[in-house]
């Protein structure tokens, strides 16, 4: 029955992957990257050209962004893949020109369809199933300068690994939890990848719209954006307020439970919530590690009826002699230029 189980697993995974991004979320994020797209080939490799708002965004802004080429490929497993226009298999769309074909003075999806029909742009069947790891899709990846999409959540690690291996620039949507994946966090820590500006919180699915979950996802990118160089304004002082910043029991750092409470005058290591990455500028802070990886394991020690909580993978704060409080994931950071507290004038 292993086959059945793995089929069920695959079906569940596929279901969790069918989240379609709203055009407004794409527009909100991509306005921060405008200058990067001029004269580039953009690839959307998890995108049915007739369904995806990524394709729609780029094709309708093709001239405005100064794109050289837009390529989109769709996947056989996609719930929306109907293989229209006589295509019996997943297809790729290759766009090199977008202009008014109807004489209405503007450009819309009707023009895009007409340009395929007129043969000015290409709409052709793929040889295989459109898997981003397939040879033909990797060849398209190599042709692209920038990859922009919302890839399948279940394959996020592998998807990013492929982009890194092929040295691609990208702007992609991922689950917020991906920040702490052991394959992803080192990229954030080493400033190879960073978070974008917005956080899409609602998606279309084959069953309708998802519930709005704030903070659900992030954009992950390696294209430079202004936000990355904007330093956080720090207003809290550590000196004289040490009791507001407890130290961890299993790591040499202080706990700063809210990003807004990061003190301006602390030069040691601080543990902050992972949402810190939304405000992170490598000009201001250094990332030391993630609690999941750097926390020292806690020993289990029984004494009378009290038992120390067990487990590593997290920072703990001692609340009494025999009690420890486990914290949510933390990122250990250090301020590169802590301010010296000003001397009080006599
Ligand atoms: C999260 S959805 C997003 C779809 C589209 N990019 C969007 O944002 O609206 C991910 C898409 O990737 C497709 N997909 C799943 N596995 C894939 C694979 N191995 N290669 C390419 N696409 C895949 C899914 O069918 C799904 O349509």
Short mmCIF file of C-alpha atoms and ligand atoms in Angstrom, two decimals:
data_model
loop_
_atom_site.label_atom_id
_atom_site.label_comp_id
_atom_site.label_asym_id
_atom_site.label_seq_id
_atom_site.Cartn_x
_atom_site.Cartn_y
_atom_site.Cartn_z
CA UNK A 1 0.00 0.00 0.00
CA UNK A 2 3.06 2.23 0.02
CA UNK A 3 2.11 3.34 -3.49
CA UNK A 4 -1.30 4.53 -2.34
CA UNK A 5 0.18 6.40 0.58
CA UNK A 6 2.71 8.13 -1.57
CA UNK A 7 -0.03 9.00 -4.08
CA UNK A 8 -2.03 10.50 -1.26
CA UNK A 9 1.05 12.37 -0.08
CA UNK A 10 1.67 13.69 -3.57
CA UNK A 11 -1.99 14.74 -3.93
CA UNK A 12 -1.88 16.57 -0.60
CA UNK A 13 1.38 18.26 -1.56
CA UNK A 14 -0.08 19.27 -4.91
CA UNK A 15 -3.15 20.71 -3.19
CA UNK A 16 -0.94 22.76 -0.87
CA UNK A 17 0.92 24.04 -3.91
CA UNK A 18 -2.10 25.44 -5.74
CA UNK A 19 -2.05 28.98 -4.38
CA UNK A 20 -2.32 31.68 -7.00
CA UNK A 21 -0.92 35.12 -6.42
CA UNK A 22 -3.07 38.22 -6.78
CA UNK A 23 -2.10 40.86 -9.31
CA UNK A 24 -2.23 43.59 -6.66
CA UNK A 25 0.34 41.74 -4.52
CA UNK A 26 2.65 41.38 -7.52
CA UNK A 27 2.27 45.04 -8.45
CA UNK A 28 2.89 46.20 -4.87
CA UNK A 29 6.15 44.28 -4.63
CA UNK A 30 7.56 44.72 -8.11
CA UNK A 31 7.35 48.51 -8.11
CA UNK A 32 10.43 48.35 -5.85
CA UNK A 33 12.46 46.56 -8.53
CA UNK A 34 11.59 48.54 -11.66
CA UNK A 35 15.13 49.52 -12.58
CA UNK A 36 16.29 45.89 -12.57
CA UNK A 37 14.10 44.73 -15.44
CA UNK A 38 15.34 46.92 -18.28
CA UNK A 39 16.73 44.84 -21.19
CA UNK A 40 16.33 41.56 -19.34
CA UNK A 41 14.76 38.19 -20.03
CA UNK A 42 12.26 37.36 -17.30
CA UNK A 43 11.20 33.79 -16.63
CA UNK A 44 8.05 32.73 -14.77
CA UNK A 45 8.58 28.98 -14.57
CA UNK A 46 5.61 27.89 -12.45
CA UNK A 47 3.08 29.87 -14.40
CA UNK A 48 0.35 29.02 -16.83
CA UNK A 49 0.44 32.06 -19.12
CA UNK A 50 -3.36 32.18 -19.30
CA UNK A 51 -3.85 31.97 -15.56
CA UNK A 52 -0.83 33.46 -13.86
CA UNK A 53 -0.89 37.05 -12.73
CA UNK A 54 2.91 37.06 -12.94
CA UNK A 55 2.68 36.51 -16.68
CA UNK A 56 -0.11 39.08 -16.88
CA UNK A 57 1.92 41.65 -14.94
CA UNK A 58 5.00 41.28 -17.11
CA UNK A 59 3.23 41.01 -20.46
CA UNK A 60 1.08 44.08 -19.82
CA UNK A 61 4.09 46.04 -18.53
CA UNK A 62 6.47 44.63 -21.15
CA UNK A 63 7.20 47.97 -22.82
CA UNK A 64 7.04 50.08 -19.67
CA UNK A 65 9.66 47.86 -17.99
CA UNK A 66 11.77 47.69 -21.15
CA UNK A 67 11.84 43.88 -21.16
CA UNK A 68 13.78 42.04 -23.83
CA UNK A 69 11.90 38.77 -23.46
CA UNK A 70 9.31 37.14 -21.23
CA UNK A 71 9.08 33.36 -20.89
CA UNK A 72 6.43 31.46 -18.93
CA UNK A 73 6.11 27.71 -18.55
CA UNK A 74 3.29 25.80 -16.94
CA UNK A 75 3.32 22.49 -15.13
CA UNK A 76 1.30 19.42 -15.99
CA UNK A 77 0.20 18.91 -12.38
CA UNK A 78 -1.24 22.39 -12.11
CA UNK A 79 -4.93 22.40 -11.24
CA UNK A 80 -5.60 25.14 -13.76
CA UNK A 81 -3.66 23.65 -16.64
CA UNK A 82 -6.28 22.91 -19.28
CA UNK A 83 -3.92 22.99 -22.22
CA UNK A 84 -5.96 25.31 -24.32
CA UNK A 85 -5.61 26.46 -27.87
CA UNK A 86 -5.20 22.94 -29.20
CA UNK A 87 -2.28 22.19 -26.93
CA UNK A 88 -2.39 18.66 -25.52
CA UNK A 89 0.53 19.24 -23.16
CA UNK A 90 1.90 21.96 -20.93
CA UNK A 91 3.31 24.79 -22.96
CA UNK A 92 5.70 27.65 -22.89
CA UNK A 93 4.95 31.19 -23.91
CA UNK A 94 7.77 33.32 -25.27
CA UNK A 95 7.03 37.00 -25.69
CA UNK A 96 9.37 39.42 -27.44
CA UNK A 97 6.89 42.07 -28.53
CA UNK A 98 3.70 43.52 -27.13
CA UNK A 99 1.68 46.08 -29.04
CA UNK A 100 -1.85 47.08 -29.87
CA UNK A 101 -3.45 44.68 -32.36
CA UNK A 102 -7.10 45.73 -32.03
CA UNK A 103 -6.68 49.41 -32.73
CA UNK A 104 -8.16 50.49 -29.39
CA UNK A 105 -5.02 52.40 -28.53
CA UNK A 106 -4.05 50.23 -25.55
CA UNK A 107 -2.62 46.81 -24.78
CA UNK A 108 -4.63 44.11 -23.04
CA UNK A 109 -4.78 40.30 -22.89
CA UNK A 110 -6.69 40.20 -26.17
CA UNK A 111 -3.67 41.73 -27.88
CA UNK A 112 -1.45 39.18 -26.14
CA UNK A 113 -3.58 36.33 -27.52
CA UNK A 114 -3.64 37.89 -30.98
CA UNK A 115 0.14 38.17 -30.99
CA UNK A 116 0.40 34.43 -30.32
CA UNK A 117 -2.03 33.74 -33.14
CA UNK A 118 -0.21 36.06 -35.51
CA UNK A 119 3.00 34.21 -34.71
CA UNK A 120 4.72 37.37 -33.49
CA UNK A 121 5.11 35.64 -30.13
CA UNK A 122 5.49 31.93 -29.51
CA UNK A 123 3.12 29.53 -27.76
CA UNK A 124 4.43 25.99 -28.06
CA UNK A 125 4.01 22.65 -26.34
CA UNK A 126 6.76 21.52 -24.04
CA UNK A 127 8.38 18.15 -24.61
CA UNK A 128 7.91 17.13 -21.00
CA UNK A 129 5.69 17.97 -18.02
CA UNK A 130 6.98 21.50 -17.36
CA UNK A 131 8.79 20.56 -14.15
CA UNK A 132 11.19 23.41 -13.34
CA UNK A 133 13.92 20.78 -12.91
CA UNK A 134 13.45 19.24 -16.36
CA UNK A 135 16.19 19.67 -18.93
CA UNK A 136 14.13 21.90 -21.23
CA UNK A 137 13.01 24.13 -18.35
CA UNK A 138 16.59 24.39 -17.07
CA UNK A 139 17.66 25.50 -20.55
CA UNK A 140 15.06 28.30 -20.33
CA UNK A 141 16.34 29.12 -16.86
CA UNK A 142 19.84 29.52 -18.25
CA UNK A 143 18.48 31.90 -20.85
CA UNK A 144 16.77 34.07 -18.22
CA UNK A 145 18.27 36.97 -16.29
CA UNK A 146 15.59 37.20 -13.61
CA UNK A 147 13.10 34.62 -12.34
CA UNK A 148 9.90 35.91 -10.82
CA UNK A 149 7.15 33.65 -9.52
CA UNK A 150 5.42 32.00 -6.62
CA UNK A 151 6.87 28.45 -6.76
CA UNK A 152 5.29 25.35 -5.18
CA UNK A 153 5.60 25.68 -1.40
CA UNK A 154 6.37 21.96 -1.06
CA UNK A 155 9.44 22.32 -3.32
CA UNK A 156 10.68 25.68 -2.05
CA UNK A 157 14.05 24.42 -0.80
CA UNK A 158 14.77 22.62 -4.03
CA UNK A 159 13.50 25.52 -6.11
CA UNK A 160 15.86 27.99 -4.41
CA UNK A 161 18.75 25.50 -4.69
CA UNK A 162 18.21 25.34 -8.46
CA UNK A 163 18.18 29.14 -8.75
CA UNK A 164 21.37 29.41 -6.70
CA UNK A 165 23.10 26.68 -8.67
CA UNK A 166 22.24 28.46 -11.93
CA UNK A 167 23.30 31.82 -10.42
CA UNK A 168 20.00 33.50 -11.18
CA UNK A 169 18.58 36.75 -9.92
CA UNK A 170 15.08 36.25 -8.54
CA UNK A 171 12.04 37.62 -6.76
CA UNK A 172 9.86 34.78 -5.47
CA UNK A 173 7.13 34.21 -2.91
CA UNK A 174 7.74 31.77 -0.06
CA UNK A 175 6.15 30.81 3.21
CA UNK A 176 7.42 32.87 6.17
CA UNK A 177 8.51 29.63 7.84
CA UNK A 178 11.03 29.12 5.04
CA UNK A 179 13.18 31.77 6.75
CA UNK A 180 14.36 29.22 9.30
CA UNK A 181 14.79 26.27 6.93
CA UNK A 182 18.32 25.02 7.27
CA UNK A 183 18.82 25.36 3.52
CA UNK A 184 17.45 28.93 3.40
CA UNK A 185 18.61 30.63 6.59
CA UNK A 186 22.34 30.53 5.71
CA UNK A 187 21.54 32.47 2.51
CA UNK A 188 19.79 35.17 4.56
CA UNK A 189 22.54 35.19 7.15
CA UNK A 190 25.27 35.60 4.54
CA UNK A 191 23.39 38.36 2.70
CA UNK A 192 23.09 36.28 -0.44
CA UNK A 193 19.28 36.44 -0.29
CA UNK A 194 17.03 38.86 1.61
CA UNK A 195 13.38 39.57 2.19
CA UNK A 196 11.44 41.81 -0.14
CA UNK A 197 9.14 44.60 0.90
CA UNK A 198 5.62 43.24 1.24
CA UNK A 199 3.89 40.17 2.60
CA UNK A 200 1.07 38.66 0.48
CA UNK A 201 -1.52 37.27 2.84
CA UNK A 202 -4.37 36.02 0.59
CA UNK A 203 -4.27 33.72 -2.42
CA UNK A 204 -6.68 32.23 -4.92
CA UNK A 205 -7.02 28.43 -4.75
CA UNK A 206 -9.12 26.02 -6.82
CA UNK A 207 -11.63 26.18 -3.93
CA UNK A 208 -11.76 29.96 -3.77
CA UNK A 209 -9.92 32.62 -1.84
CA UNK A 210 -7.79 31.66 1.18
CA UNK A 211 -8.43 33.15 4.58
CA UNK A 212 -6.42 36.33 5.07
CA UNK A 213 -3.44 35.42 7.25
CA UNK A 214 -1.23 38.41 7.96
CA UNK A 215 2.44 37.59 7.83
CA UNK A 216 1.80 34.30 5.99
CA UNK A 217 4.41 34.73 3.27
CA UNK A 218 7.39 36.81 2.26
CA UNK A 219 9.09 37.74 -0.96
CA UNK A 220 12.62 36.33 -1.18
CA UNK A 221 15.04 38.07 -3.51
CA UNK A 222 18.66 38.69 -4.37
CA UNK A 223 17.98 41.91 -6.28
CA UNK A 224 19.06 45.03 -4.46
CA UNK A 225 16.23 47.14 -3.09
CA UNK A 226 16.25 50.50 -1.34
CA UNK A 227 14.69 49.09 1.82
CA UNK A 228 17.79 46.98 2.38
CA UNK A 229 19.83 50.11 2.99
CA UNK A 230 17.38 51.86 5.28
CA UNK A 231 18.54 51.65 8.84
CA UNK A 232 16.15 51.08 11.71
CA UNK A 233 15.78 54.06 14.00
CA UNK A 234 16.59 52.75 17.46
CA UNK A 235 15.18 54.64 20.42
CA UNK A 236 15.58 52.27 23.36
CA UNK A 237 18.54 52.42 25.72
CA UNK A 238 20.13 49.36 27.30
CA UNK A 239 22.31 51.06 29.93
CA UNK A 240 20.18 51.57 33.00
CA UNK A 241 17.43 49.26 31.66
CA UNK A 242 19.26 45.93 31.85
CA UNK A 243 16.34 44.27 33.69
CA UNK A 244 14.16 44.71 30.58
CA UNK A 245 16.55 42.53 28.58
CA UNK A 246 16.95 39.10 30.25
CA UNK A 247 19.83 36.88 29.16
CA UNK A 248 19.25 33.38 27.78
CA UNK A 249 20.04 30.31 29.80
CA UNK A 250 21.52 28.42 26.87
CA UNK A 251 23.10 31.11 24.71
CA UNK A 252 25.19 34.16 25.44
CA UNK A 253 22.83 36.92 24.33
CA UNK A 254 20.09 39.16 25.61
CA UNK A 255 16.43 38.71 24.70
CA UNK A 256 14.81 41.54 22.76
CA UNK A 257 11.24 40.33 22.33
CA UNK A 258 10.14 43.16 20.01
CA UNK A 259 12.10 44.59 17.09
CA UNK A 260 11.05 48.08 18.24
CA UNK A 261 12.88 47.46 21.53
CA UNK A 262 16.33 46.86 20.04
CA UNK A 263 18.55 49.18 22.09
CA UNK A 264 20.89 51.61 20.32
CA UNK A 265 23.73 51.17 22.82
CA UNK A 266 24.18 47.40 23.15
CA UNK A 267 27.31 45.98 21.51
CA UNK A 268 26.79 42.30 22.36
CA UNK A 269 24.60 39.64 20.75
CA UNK A 270 20.82 40.10 20.88
CA UNK A 271 18.06 37.59 20.14
CA UNK A 272 15.19 39.08 18.12
CA UNK A 273 12.01 37.64 16.52
CA UNK A 274 12.38 36.49 12.91
CA UNK A 275 10.26 39.44 11.76
CA UNK A 276 13.45 41.43 12.35
CA UNK A 277 14.41 40.37 8.83
CA UNK A 278 11.67 42.64 7.48
CA UNK A 279 13.70 45.58 8.77
CA UNK A 280 17.20 44.19 8.40
CA UNK A 281 19.89 46.27 6.77
CA UNK A 282 23.34 44.66 6.50
CA UNK A 283 24.78 48.19 6.82
CA UNK A 284 23.47 48.31 10.39
CA UNK A 285 23.44 44.74 11.74
CA UNK A 286 25.33 41.49 11.47
CA UNK A 287 23.37 38.24 11.64
CA UNK A 288 25.06 35.67 13.87
CA UNK A 289 22.65 32.74 13.54
CA UNK A 290 19.24 31.28 14.17
CA UNK A 291 18.22 29.86 17.55
CA UNK A 292 17.23 26.60 15.85
CA UNK A 293 20.88 26.00 15.05
CA UNK A 294 22.96 27.86 17.62
CA UNK A 295 21.06 27.24 20.87
CA UNK A 296 22.89 24.93 23.24
CA UNK A 297 20.74 21.87 24.04
CA UNK A 298 19.09 22.03 27.46
CA UNK A 299 19.78 19.15 29.79
CA UNK A 300 16.88 17.37 31.40
CA UNK A 301 17.35 17.48 35.17
CA UNK A 302 14.76 16.12 37.58
CA UNK A 303 14.74 17.49 41.09
CA UNK A 304 11.94 16.69 43.51
CA UNK A 305 8.81 17.18 41.38
CA UNK A 306 10.31 19.83 39.17
CA UNK A 307 11.71 18.88 35.82
CA UNK A 308 13.76 21.16 33.68
CA UNK A 309 12.19 21.53 30.27
CA UNK A 310 14.05 19.60 27.65
CA UNK A 311 15.19 20.24 24.13
CA UNK A 312 17.60 22.49 22.31
CA UNK A 313 16.78 24.25 19.05
CA UNK A 314 15.47 27.28 20.92
CA UNK A 315 16.57 29.94 23.37
CA UNK A 316 15.35 29.56 26.94
CA UNK A 317 14.90 32.10 29.70
CA UNK A 318 15.07 30.99 33.32
CA UNK A 319 11.92 31.92 35.16
CA UNK A 320 12.78 30.16 38.46
CA UNK A 321 15.40 27.80 39.78
CA UNK A 322 13.81 24.80 38.07
CA UNK A 323 11.76 26.40 35.32
CA UNK A 324 12.77 27.54 31.89
CA UNK A 325 10.63 29.30 29.32
CA UNK A 326 11.10 28.29 25.70
CA UNK A 327 11.00 31.15 23.23
CA UNK A 328 9.82 31.18 19.63
CA UNK A 329 12.49 31.13 16.95
CA UNK A 330 14.97 33.93 17.40
CA UNK A 331 17.65 35.41 15.21
CA UNK A 332 20.89 36.36 16.95
CA UNK A 333 22.18 39.72 15.72
CA UNK A 334 24.80 42.30 16.59
CA UNK A 335 24.64 46.04 15.99
CA UNK A 336 27.62 47.00 13.82
CA UNK A 337 27.70 50.58 15.14
CA UNK A 338 26.17 50.74 18.63
CA UNK A 339 25.91 54.27 19.95
CA UNK A 340 27.61 55.17 23.17
CA UNK A 341 25.05 56.40 25.70
CA UNK A 342 25.46 60.15 26.02
CA UNK A 343 26.97 61.42 29.27
CA UNK A 344 24.41 63.26 31.39
CA UNK A 345 25.41 66.95 31.55
CA UNK A 346 26.35 68.03 35.09
C1 LIG B 1 2.02 28.33 -5.37
S1 LIG B 1 1.44 27.94 -7.02
C2 LIG B 1 1.64 29.47 -7.79
C3 LIG B 1 1.23 29.54 -9.19
C4 LIG B 1 1.61 30.87 -9.89
N1 LIG B 1 3.05 31.02 -9.91
C5 LIG B 1 1.00 32.02 -9.13
O1 LIG B 1 1.69 32.65 -8.34
O2 LIG B 1 -0.18 32.28 -9.33
C6 LIG B 1 2.78 26.96 -7.60
C7 LIG B 1 2.54 26.36 -8.96
O3 LIG B 1 3.66 25.55 -9.30
C8 LIG B 1 3.21 24.37 -9.94
N2 LIG B 1 4.18 23.30 -9.74
C9 LIG B 1 4.16 22.29 -8.84
N3 LIG B 1 5.23 21.50 -8.99
C10 LIG B 1 5.96 22.05 -9.99
C11 LIG B 1 7.17 21.68 -10.61
N4 LIG B 1 7.82 20.62 -10.21
N5 LIG B 1 7.63 22.45 -11.63
C12 LIG B 1 6.95 23.54 -12.03
N6 LIG B 1 5.80 23.95 -11.47
C13 LIG B 1 5.31 23.20 -10.47
C14 LIG B 1 1.89 24.06 -9.26
O4 LIG B 1 1.07 23.28 -10.08
C15 LIG B 1 1.33 25.47 -9.03
O5 LIG B 1 0.52 25.87 -10.08
#
